[in-house]
PDB file of C-alpha atoms in Angstrom:
ATOM      1  CA  MET H 904      -0.002   0.006  -0.034  1.00  0.00           C
ATOM      2  CA  LEU H 905       2.825   2.320   0.848  1.00  0.00           C
ATOM      3  CA  LYS H 906       4.341   1.561  -2.333  1.00  0.00           C
ATOM      4  CA  ILE H 907       1.407   2.368  -4.419  1.00  0.00           C
ATOM      5  CA  LEU H 908       0.925   5.850  -2.525  1.00  0.00           C
ATOM      6  CA  LYS H 909       4.715   6.634  -3.512  1.00  0.00           C
ATOM      7  CA  ILE H 910       4.008   5.813  -6.817  1.00  0.00           C
ATOM      8  CA  SER H 911       0.872   7.991  -6.769  1.00  0.00           C
ATOM      9  CA  ILE H 912       2.665  11.191  -5.329  1.00  0.00           C
ATOM     10  CA  ILE H 913       5.590  10.589  -7.881  1.00  0.00           C
ATOM     11  CA  ILE H 914       2.912  10.635 -10.698  1.00  0.00           C
ATOM     12  CA  HIS H 915       1.169  13.585  -9.223  1.00  0.00           C
ATOM     13  CA  PHE H 916       4.372  15.660  -9.282  1.00  0.00           C
ATOM     14  CA  ILE H 917       5.216  14.325 -12.739  1.00  0.00           C
ATOM     15  CA  ASN H 918       1.972  15.403 -13.950  1.00  0.00           C
ATOM     16  CA  MET H 919       2.437  19.030 -12.143  1.00  0.00           C
ATOM     17  CA  TYR H 920       5.751  19.404 -13.400  1.00  0.00           C
ATOM     18  CA  ALA H 921       4.604  18.631 -17.095  1.00  0.00           C
ATOM     19  CA  ARG H 922       1.649  21.367 -16.538  1.00  0.00           C
ATOM     20  CA  VAL H 923       3.983  24.256 -15.451  1.00  0.00           C
ATOM     21  CA  ALA H 924       6.744  23.264 -17.854  1.00  0.00           C
ATOM     22  CA  GLY H 925       4.205  23.233 -20.647  1.00  0.00           C
ATOM     23  CA  ILE H 926       3.421  27.034 -19.587  1.00  0.00           C
ATOM     24  CA  ILE H 927       6.790  28.231 -18.620  1.00  0.00           C
ATOM     25  CA  PHE H 928       9.077  26.662 -21.208  1.00  0.00           C
ATOM     26  CA  PRO H 929       6.998  27.903 -24.305  1.00  0.00           C
ATOM     27  CA  LYS H 930       7.207  31.423 -22.725  1.00  0.00           C
ATOM     28  CA  ILE H 931      10.871  31.376 -22.271  1.00  0.00           C
ATOM     29  CA  SER H 932      11.373  29.846 -25.741  1.00  0.00           C
ATOM     30  CA  ARG H 933       9.166  32.925 -26.720  1.00  0.00           C
ATOM     31  CA  ILE H 934      11.468  35.446 -24.832  1.00  0.00           C
ATOM     32  CA  PHE H 935      14.439  34.165 -26.191  1.00  0.00           C
ATOM     33  CA  ALA H 936      13.169  34.081 -29.838  1.00  0.00           C
ATOM     34  CA  GLN H 937      12.155  37.897 -29.270  1.00  0.00           C
ATOM     35  CA  ASN H 938      15.562  38.670 -27.846  1.00  0.00           C
ATOM     36  CA  ARG H 939      17.035  37.198 -30.803  1.00  0.00           C
ATOM     37  CA  LYS H 940      15.137  39.022 -33.304  1.00  0.00           C
ATOM     38  CA  MET H 941      15.614  42.537 -31.501  1.00  0.00           C
ATOM     39  CA  MET H 942      19.254  41.791 -31.656  1.00  0.00           C
ATOM     40  CA  MET H 943      19.327  40.682 -35.264  1.00  0.00           C
ATOM     41  CA  GLU H 944      17.391  44.058 -35.992  1.00  0.00           C
ATOM     42  CA  LYS H 945      19.821  46.248 -34.171  1.00  0.00           C
ATOM     43  CA  GLN H 946      22.888  44.528 -35.554  1.00  0.00           C
ATOM     44  CA  ILE H 947      25.123  46.450 -37.854  1.00  0.00           C
ATOM     45  CA  ILE H 948      26.357  44.252 -40.641  1.00  0.00           C
ATOM     46  CA  PRO H 949      30.189  44.504 -40.996  1.00  0.00           C
ATOM     47  CA  ASP H 950      31.473  46.067 -43.994  1.00  0.00           C
ATOM     48  CA  ASN H 951      33.722  43.280 -45.294  1.00  0.00           C
ATOM     49  CA  ARG H 952      34.823  45.572 -48.118  1.00  0.00           C
ATOM     50  CA  SER H 953      37.101  47.604 -45.789  1.00  0.00           C
ATOM     51  CA  ALA H 954      40.118  47.082 -43.514  1.00  0.00           C
ATOM     52  CA  PHE H 955      42.124  48.873 -40.799  1.00  0.00           C
ATOM     53  CA  VAL H 956      45.702  48.167 -41.009  1.00  0.00           C
ATOM     54  CA  LEU H 957      48.043  48.703 -38.092  1.00  0.00           C
ATOM     55  CA  HIS H 958      50.970  50.274 -39.880  1.00  0.00           C
ATOM     56  CA  SER H 959      54.219  51.148 -38.371  1.00  0.00           C
ATOM     57  CA  GLY H 960      56.483  52.111 -41.705  1.00  0.00           C
ATOM     58  CA  GLY H 961      58.172  48.874 -41.012  1.00  0.00           C
ATOM     59  CA  GLN H 962      58.757  45.818 -43.576  1.00  0.00           C
ATOM     60  CA  ASP H 963      56.003  43.665 -42.168  1.00  0.00           C
ATOM     61  CA  SER H 964      53.180  46.335 -41.728  1.00  0.00           C
ATOM     62  CA  THR H 965      53.952  47.820 -45.044  1.00  0.00           C
ATOM     63  CA  THR H 966      53.697  44.267 -46.625  1.00  0.00           C
ATOM     64  CA  CYS H 967      50.562  44.013 -44.933  1.00  0.00           C
ATOM     65  CA  LEU H 968      49.127  47.408 -45.856  1.00  0.00           C
ATOM     66  CA  PHE H 969      49.487  46.190 -49.747  1.00  0.00           C
ATOM     67  CA  TRP H 970      48.106  42.736 -48.974  1.00  0.00           C
ATOM     68  CA  ALA H 971      44.674  44.532 -47.748  1.00  0.00           C
ATOM     69  CA  LEU H 972      44.925  46.789 -50.777  1.00  0.00           C
ATOM     70  CA  GLU H 973      44.746  43.770 -52.855  1.00  0.00           C
ATOM     71  CA  ARG H 974      41.912  42.467 -50.925  1.00  0.00           C
ATOM     72  CA  PHE H 975      39.582  45.211 -49.623  1.00  0.00           C
ATOM     73  CA  GLU H 976      37.884  47.990 -51.406  1.00  0.00           C
ATOM     74  CA  GLU H 977      38.796  50.801 -48.653  1.00  0.00           C
ATOM     75  CA  VAL H 978      41.910  50.479 -46.398  1.00  0.00           C
ATOM     76  CA  ARG H 979      42.722  53.026 -43.575  1.00  0.00           C
ATOM     77  CA  THR H 980      45.865  53.004 -41.576  1.00  0.00           C
ATOM     78  CA  LEU H 981      46.664  53.636 -38.085  1.00  0.00           C
ATOM     79  CA  CYS H 982      50.195  54.488 -36.671  1.00  0.00           C
ATOM     80  CA  ILE H 983      50.719  54.273 -32.980  1.00  0.00           C
ATOM     81  CA  MET H 984      53.233  56.405 -31.046  1.00  0.00           C
ATOM     82  CA  TYR H 985      54.290  54.533 -28.253  1.00  0.00           C
ATOM     83  CA  GLY H 986      57.299  56.477 -27.077  1.00  0.00           C
ATOM     84  CA  GLN H 987      59.775  54.453 -29.247  1.00  0.00           C
ATOM     85  CA  ARG H 988      63.305  56.080 -29.632  1.00  0.00           C
ATOM     86  CA  HIS H 989      62.563  57.792 -32.639  1.00  0.00           C
ATOM     87  CA  SER H 990      59.821  59.233 -34.899  1.00  0.00           C
ATOM     88  CA  ALA H 991      61.562  58.325 -38.184  1.00  0.00           C
ATOM     89  CA  GLU H 992      59.119  55.085 -38.679  1.00  0.00           C
ATOM     90  CA  VAL H 993      56.064  57.367 -38.033  1.00  0.00           C
ATOM     91  CA  GLU H 994      57.342  59.584 -40.883  1.00  0.00           C
ATOM     92  CA  ALA H 995      58.140  56.384 -43.169  1.00  0.00           C
ATOM     93  CA  ALA H 996      54.677  55.297 -42.428  1.00  0.00           C
ATOM     94  CA  LYS H 997      53.035  58.323 -43.514  1.00  0.00           C
ATOM     95  CA  LYS H 998      55.110  58.551 -46.760  1.00  0.00           C
ATOM     96  CA  ILE H 999      54.209  55.171 -47.651  1.00  0.00           C
ATOM     97  CA  ALA H1000      50.650  55.383 -46.923  1.00  0.00           C
ATOM     98  CA  ASP H1001      50.431  58.860 -48.866  1.00  0.00           C
ATOM     99  CA  GLY H1002      52.026  57.277 -51.692  1.00  0.00           C
ATOM    100  CA  ALA H1003      49.366  54.331 -51.704  1.00  0.00           C
ATOM    101  CA  ASN H1004      46.643  56.974 -51.374  1.00  0.00           C
ATOM    102  CA  VAL H1005      45.582  55.542 -48.072  1.00  0.00           C
ATOM    103  CA  PRO H1006      44.021  57.428 -45.123  1.00  0.00           C
ATOM    104  CA  PHE H1007      46.898  57.840 -42.513  1.00  0.00           C
ATOM    105  CA  GLN H1008      45.813  58.263 -38.885  1.00  0.00           C
ATOM    106  CA  THR H1009      48.309  58.691 -35.767  1.00  0.00           C
ATOM    107  CA  LEU H1010      47.545  57.947 -32.163  1.00  0.00           C
ATOM    108  CA  ASP H1011      49.552  59.134 -29.336  1.00  0.00           C
ATOM    109  CA  ALA H1012      49.876  56.208 -26.854  1.00  0.00           C
ATOM    110  CA  SER H1013      53.381  57.288 -25.431  1.00  0.00           C
ATOM    111  CA  ILE H1014      52.061  56.145 -21.742  1.00  0.00           C
ATOM    112  CA  ILE H1015      53.226  52.620 -23.010  1.00  0.00           C
ATOM    113  CA  SER H1016      56.798  53.920 -22.556  1.00  0.00           C
ATOM    114  CA  ARG H1017      56.283  54.809 -18.966  1.00  0.00           C
ATOM    115  CA  LEU H1018      54.692  51.418 -17.799  1.00  0.00           C
ATOM    116  CA  ALA H1019      57.799  49.049 -18.249  1.00  0.00           C
ATOM    117  CA  ASP H1020      61.341  49.601 -19.061  1.00  0.00           C
ATOM    118  CA  ASN H1021      62.716  48.204 -22.335  1.00  0.00           C
ATOM    119  CA  SER H1022      65.435  48.972 -24.804  1.00  0.00           C
ATOM    120  CA  LEU H1023      62.795  50.231 -27.480  1.00  0.00           C
ATOM    121  CA  THR H1024      61.487  53.207 -25.384  1.00  0.00           C
ATOM    122  CA  ASN H1025      64.590  53.896 -23.212  1.00  0.00           C
ATOM    123  CA  PRO H1026      67.680  54.919 -24.995  1.00  0.00           C
ATOM    124  CA  SER H1027      69.819  54.406 -21.697  1.00  0.00           C
ATOM    125  CA  VAL H1028      69.101  50.559 -21.828  1.00  0.00           C
ATOM    126  CA  VAL H1029      71.717  48.632 -23.857  1.00  0.00           C
ATOM    127  CA  MET H1030      69.784  46.647 -26.541  1.00  0.00           C
ATOM    128  CA  ASP H1031      70.057  42.933 -26.296  1.00  0.00           C
ATOM    129  CA  GLN H1032      71.825  41.494 -29.555  1.00  0.00           C
ATOM    130  CA  GLU H1033      70.809  37.965 -29.007  1.00  0.00           C
ATOM    131  CA  LYS H1034      67.825  36.652 -27.266  1.00  0.00           C
ATOM    132  CA  PRO H1035      68.637  35.503 -23.672  1.00  0.00           C
ATOM    133  CA  SER H1036      68.396  31.885 -23.140  1.00  0.00           C
ATOM    134  CA  ASP H1037      65.942  32.143 -20.035  1.00  0.00           C
ATOM    135  CA  SER H1038      64.054  35.204 -20.862  1.00  0.00           C
ATOM    136  CA  TYR H1039      62.642  37.617 -23.506  1.00  0.00           C
ATOM    137  CA  PRO H1040      64.968  39.996 -25.383  1.00  0.00           C
ATOM    138  CA  ASN H1041      64.591  43.552 -23.754  1.00  0.00           C
ATOM    139  CA  THR H1042      63.275  44.796 -26.966  1.00  0.00           C
ATOM    140  CA  PHE H1043      60.124  43.266 -25.780  1.00  0.00           C
ATOM    141  CA  VAL H1044      57.390  45.912 -24.898  1.00  0.00           C
ATOM    142  CA  PRO H1045      54.989  44.535 -22.562  1.00  0.00           C
ATOM    143  CA  GLY H1046      51.425  44.424 -23.519  1.00  0.00           C
ATOM    144  CA  ARG H1047      52.245  46.587 -26.691  1.00  0.00           C
ATOM    145  CA  ASN H1048      50.432  44.451 -29.113  1.00  0.00           C
ATOM    146  CA  LEU H1049      47.429  43.913 -26.925  1.00  0.00           C
ATOM    147  CA  MET H1050      47.119  47.706 -26.708  1.00  0.00           C
ATOM    148  CA  PHE H1051      47.754  48.309 -30.157  1.00  0.00           C
ATOM    149  CA  LEU H1052      44.687  45.873 -31.375  1.00  0.00           C
ATOM    150  CA  THR H1053      42.380  47.287 -28.711  1.00  0.00           C
ATOM    151  CA  PHE H1054      42.978  50.967 -30.030  1.00  0.00           C
ATOM    152  CA  ALA H1055      42.712  49.741 -33.610  1.00  0.00           C
ATOM    153  CA  ALA H1056      39.362  48.150 -32.711  1.00  0.00           C
ATOM    154  CA  VAL H1057      37.949  51.171 -30.943  1.00  0.00           C
ATOM    155  CA  ALA H1058      39.172  53.404 -34.131  1.00  0.00           C
ATOM    156  CA  ALA H1059      37.845  50.862 -36.775  1.00  0.00           C
ATOM    157  CA  ARG H1060      34.621  50.633 -34.943  1.00  0.00           C
ATOM    158  CA  GLU H1061      34.134  54.613 -35.574  1.00  0.00           C
ATOM    159  CA  HIS H1062      34.565  54.000 -39.349  1.00  0.00           C
ATOM    160  CA  ASN H1063      32.223  50.669 -39.538  1.00  0.00           C
ATOM    161  CA  ILE H1064      35.189  48.721 -40.185  1.00  0.00           C
ATOM    162  CA  ARG H1065      35.389  45.133 -38.677  1.00  0.00           C
ATOM    163  CA  ASN H1066      38.566  43.919 -40.571  1.00  0.00           C
ATOM    164  CA  ILE H1067      41.921  44.631 -38.524  1.00  0.00           C
ATOM    165  CA  VAL H1068      45.178  43.665 -40.184  1.00  0.00           C
ATOM    166  CA  THR H1069      48.391  43.303 -38.224  1.00  0.00           C
ATOM    167  CA  GLY H1070      51.831  42.094 -39.339  1.00  0.00           C
ATOM    168  CA  VAL H1071      52.665  39.769 -36.276  1.00  0.00           C
ATOM    169  CA  SER H1072      54.391  36.593 -37.024  1.00  0.00           C
ATOM    170  CA  GLN H1073      54.967  33.644 -35.059  1.00  0.00           C
ATOM    171  CA  ALA H1074      57.600  32.112 -37.564  1.00  0.00           C
ATOM    172  CA  ASP H1075      60.068  35.014 -36.662  1.00  0.00           C
ATOM    173  CA  TYR H1076      58.850  36.490 -33.396  1.00  0.00           C
ATOM    174  CA  SER H1077      62.078  36.940 -31.598  1.00  0.00           C
ATOM    175  CA  GLY H1078      60.378  35.219 -28.701  1.00  0.00           C
ATOM    176  CA  TYR H1079      57.569  37.971 -28.260  1.00  0.00           C
ATOM    177  CA  PRO H1080      54.620  36.199 -26.557  1.00  0.00           C
ATOM    178  CA  ASP H1081      52.030  38.712 -28.068  1.00  0.00           C
ATOM    179  CA  CYS H1082      53.027  37.639 -31.649  1.00  0.00           C
ATOM    180  CA  ARG H1083      51.801  34.018 -31.299  1.00  0.00           C
ATOM    181  CA  ASP H1084      48.670  33.002 -32.917  1.00  0.00           C
ATOM    182  CA  THR H1085      47.120  31.635 -29.681  1.00  0.00           C
ATOM    183  CA  PHE H1086      47.363  35.404 -28.305  1.00  0.00           C
ATOM    184  CA  ILE H1087      45.797  36.889 -31.531  1.00  0.00           C
ATOM    185  CA  ARG H1088      42.888  34.294 -31.464  1.00  0.00           C
ATOM    186  CA  SER H1089      42.211  35.052 -27.788  1.00  0.00           C
ATOM    187  CA  ALA H1090      42.268  38.970 -28.469  1.00  0.00           C
ATOM    188  CA  ASN H1091      40.185  38.634 -31.207  1.00  0.00           C
ATOM    189  CA  VAL H1092      37.444  36.999 -28.782  1.00  0.00           C
ATOM    190  CA  THR H1093      38.054  39.461 -26.103  1.00  0.00           C
ATOM    191  CA  LEU H1094      37.612  42.348 -28.278  1.00  0.00           C
ATOM    192  CA  ASN H1095      34.350  40.896 -29.836  1.00  0.00           C
ATOM    193  CA  LEU H1096      33.056  40.416 -26.390  1.00  0.00           C
ATOM    194  CA  ALA H1097      34.140  43.747 -24.938  1.00  0.00           C
ATOM    195  CA  MET H1098      32.484  45.776 -27.855  1.00  0.00           C
ATOM    196  CA  ASP H1099      29.756  43.291 -28.694  1.00  0.00           C
ATOM    197  CA  GLU H1100      31.034  43.054 -32.295  1.00  0.00           C
ATOM    198  CA  HIS H1101      32.273  40.928 -34.997  1.00  0.00           C
ATOM    199  CA  PHE H1102      35.946  42.027 -35.546  1.00  0.00           C
ATOM    200  CA  VAL H1103      38.260  39.774 -37.664  1.00  0.00           C
ATOM    201  CA  ILE H1104      41.851  40.058 -36.959  1.00  0.00           C
ATOM    202  CA  HIS H1105      43.936  39.115 -40.139  1.00  0.00           C
ATOM    203  CA  THR H1106      47.515  37.845 -39.599  1.00  0.00           C
ATOM    204  CA  PRO H1107      48.749  37.365 -43.315  1.00  0.00           C
ATOM    205  CA  LEU H1108      52.388  36.802 -42.213  1.00  0.00           C
ATOM    206  CA  MET H1109      51.711  34.516 -39.301  1.00  0.00           C
ATOM    207  CA  TRP H1110      53.403  31.601 -40.528  1.00  0.00           C
ATOM    208  CA  LEU H1111      55.897  33.039 -42.816  1.00  0.00           C
ATOM    209  CA  ASN H1112      59.477  33.534 -42.215  1.00  0.00           C
ATOM    210  CA  LYS H1113      61.424  36.824 -43.204  1.00  0.00           C
ATOM    211  CA  ALA H1114      62.242  35.136 -46.836  1.00  0.00           C
ATOM    212  CA  GLU H1115      58.660  34.237 -47.543  1.00  0.00           C
ATOM    213  CA  ILE H1116      57.821  37.906 -46.436  1.00  0.00           C
ATOM    214  CA  TRP H1117      60.010  39.201 -48.954  1.00  0.00           C
ATOM    215  CA  ALA H1118      58.866  36.792 -51.418  1.00  0.00           C
ATOM    216  CA  LEU H1119      55.108  38.128 -50.778  1.00  0.00           C
ATOM    217  CA  ALA H1120      56.152  41.827 -51.134  1.00  0.00           C
ATOM    218  CA  ASP H1121      57.699  40.891 -54.485  1.00  0.00           C
ATOM    219  CA  ARG H1122      54.283  39.210 -55.453  1.00  0.00           C
ATOM    220  CA  LEU H1123      52.355  42.152 -54.394  1.00  0.00           C
ATOM    221  CA  GLY H1124      54.791  44.276 -56.606  1.00  0.00           C
ATOM    222  CA  VAL H1125      56.288  46.296 -53.973  1.00  0.00           C
ATOM    223  CA  PHE H1126      59.441  44.603 -53.285  1.00  0.00           C
ATOM    224  CA  ASP H1127      61.677  47.742 -54.158  1.00  0.00           C
ATOM    225  CA  LEU H1128      59.350  49.922 -51.951  1.00  0.00           C
ATOM    226  CA  VAL H1129      59.696  47.745 -48.935  1.00  0.00           C
ATOM    227  CA  ARG H1130      63.395  47.511 -49.436  1.00  0.00           C
ATOM    228  CA  THR H1131      64.074  51.211 -49.764  1.00  0.00           C
ATOM    229  CA  GLN H1132      61.476  53.068 -47.950  1.00  0.00           C
ATOM    230  CA  THR H1133      60.558  50.909 -44.955  1.00  0.00           C
ATOM    231  CA  LEU H1134      62.132  51.438 -41.511  1.00  0.00           C
ATOM    232  CA  THR H1135      62.773  48.006 -39.556  1.00  0.00           C
ATOM    233  CA  CYS H1136      65.785  49.181 -37.785  1.00  0.00           C
ATOM    234  CA  TYR H1137      65.710  49.554 -33.940  1.00  0.00           C
ATOM    235  CA  ASN H1138      68.122  52.514 -34.438  1.00  0.00           C
ATOM    236  CA  GLY H1139      65.914  54.432 -36.949  1.00  0.00           C
ATOM    237  CA  VAL H1140      67.896  53.795 -40.357  1.00  0.00           C
ATOM    238  CA  VAL H1141      65.696  53.474 -43.076  1.00  0.00           C
ATOM    239  CA  ALA H1142      66.169  50.686 -45.977  1.00  0.00           C
ATOM    240  CA  ASP H1143      68.956  48.440 -45.053  1.00  0.00           C
ATOM    241  CA  GLY H1144      69.363  49.925 -41.635  1.00  0.00           C
ATOM    242  CA  CYS H1145      72.276  50.010 -39.267  1.00  0.00           C
ATOM    243  CA  GLY H1146      73.002  46.382 -40.120  1.00  0.00           C
ATOM    244  CA  HIS H1147      73.652  45.159 -36.433  1.00  0.00           C
ATOM    245  CA  CYS H1148      70.651  45.513 -34.414  1.00  0.00           C
ATOM    246  CA  PRO H1149      68.481  42.291 -33.951  1.00  0.00           C
ATOM    247  CA  ALA H1150      65.878  43.710 -36.433  1.00  0.00           C
ATOM    248  CA  CYS H1151      68.168  44.456 -39.085  1.00  0.00           C
ATOM    249  CA  LYS H1152      69.936  41.019 -38.638  1.00  0.00           C
ATOM    250  CA  LEU H1153      66.584  39.187 -39.213  1.00  0.00           C
ATOM    251  CA  ARG H1154      65.639  41.515 -42.305  1.00  0.00           C
ATOM    252  CA  GLN H1155      68.758  41.142 -44.020  1.00  0.00           C
ATOM    253  CA  ALA H1156      69.220  37.359 -43.519  1.00  0.00           C
ATOM    254  CA  GLY H1157      65.575  36.911 -44.679  1.00  0.00           C
ATOM    255  CA  LEU H1158      66.317  39.054 -47.921  1.00  0.00           C
ATOM    256  CA  ARG H1159      69.405  37.127 -48.658  1.00  0.00           C
ATOM    257  CA  GLU H1160      67.876  33.885 -48.452  1.00  0.00           C
ATOM    258  CA  TYR H1161      64.948  35.228 -50.565  1.00  0.00           C
ATOM    259  CA  LEU H1162      67.529  36.672 -53.341  1.00  0.00           C
ATOM    260  CA  LEU H1163      69.517  33.323 -53.270  1.00  0.00           C
ATOM    261  CA  THR H1164      66.121  31.343 -53.820  1.00  0.00           C
ATOM    262  CA  LYS H1165      64.899  33.762 -56.429  1.00  0.00           C
ATOM    263  CA  GLY H1166      68.146  33.536 -58.281  1.00  0.00           C
ATOM    264  CA  ASN H1167      67.857  29.750 -58.551  1.00  0.00           C
TER     265      ASN H1167
END
């Protein structure tokens, strides 16, 4: 008898739950559907014809600029002044952007240079010529690419642009953690969540070494421009650079490798 009573109670609660569920669940579903419809109506469709390029005036970002010009109808550039040793790279970036007839925008983010000590923003710090075995080289500017991408996303949003192009490369990243593909993917998700947008961060050089980047510039028809007008040198020397800083060594080694391959 007790067993039958327990079964009856269970059946009663099941029936009661079913009636409640039959009332509540459809309401919840309708609410979700209404909210989704409202969100879709408010959503601004990203303009996939335009892109925003982070442009420093160096080999990599300049190659990315012409990569973007090949793929997008409208391209804008953002050059960020972060308190680097020299302003020559900003001048180089402007000259290249003007020559390509691309809107050029600068942003003063010199506060970055006051947040952490490194050899790119502090002339008194002797620059590492080789990567230390147990740490990053002192040319690493902590948080730089994270802040650059954040600034670029905010600026791009103002122009209704959702494509952001940056020249980071994991193949030749000098040990910098913010040049890795995992970081870019993470930053992309974070920016989308932070601004409720649908940005796409493009990294056309991510898996290319320096020789392959030279090859890409050649295919894009800007080999000579990249070789003679860009500034990669940490010491602020345009084109072939000083020849002895880490950036120049990497650039020249890649150039020699490419020219040797091309000659064959």
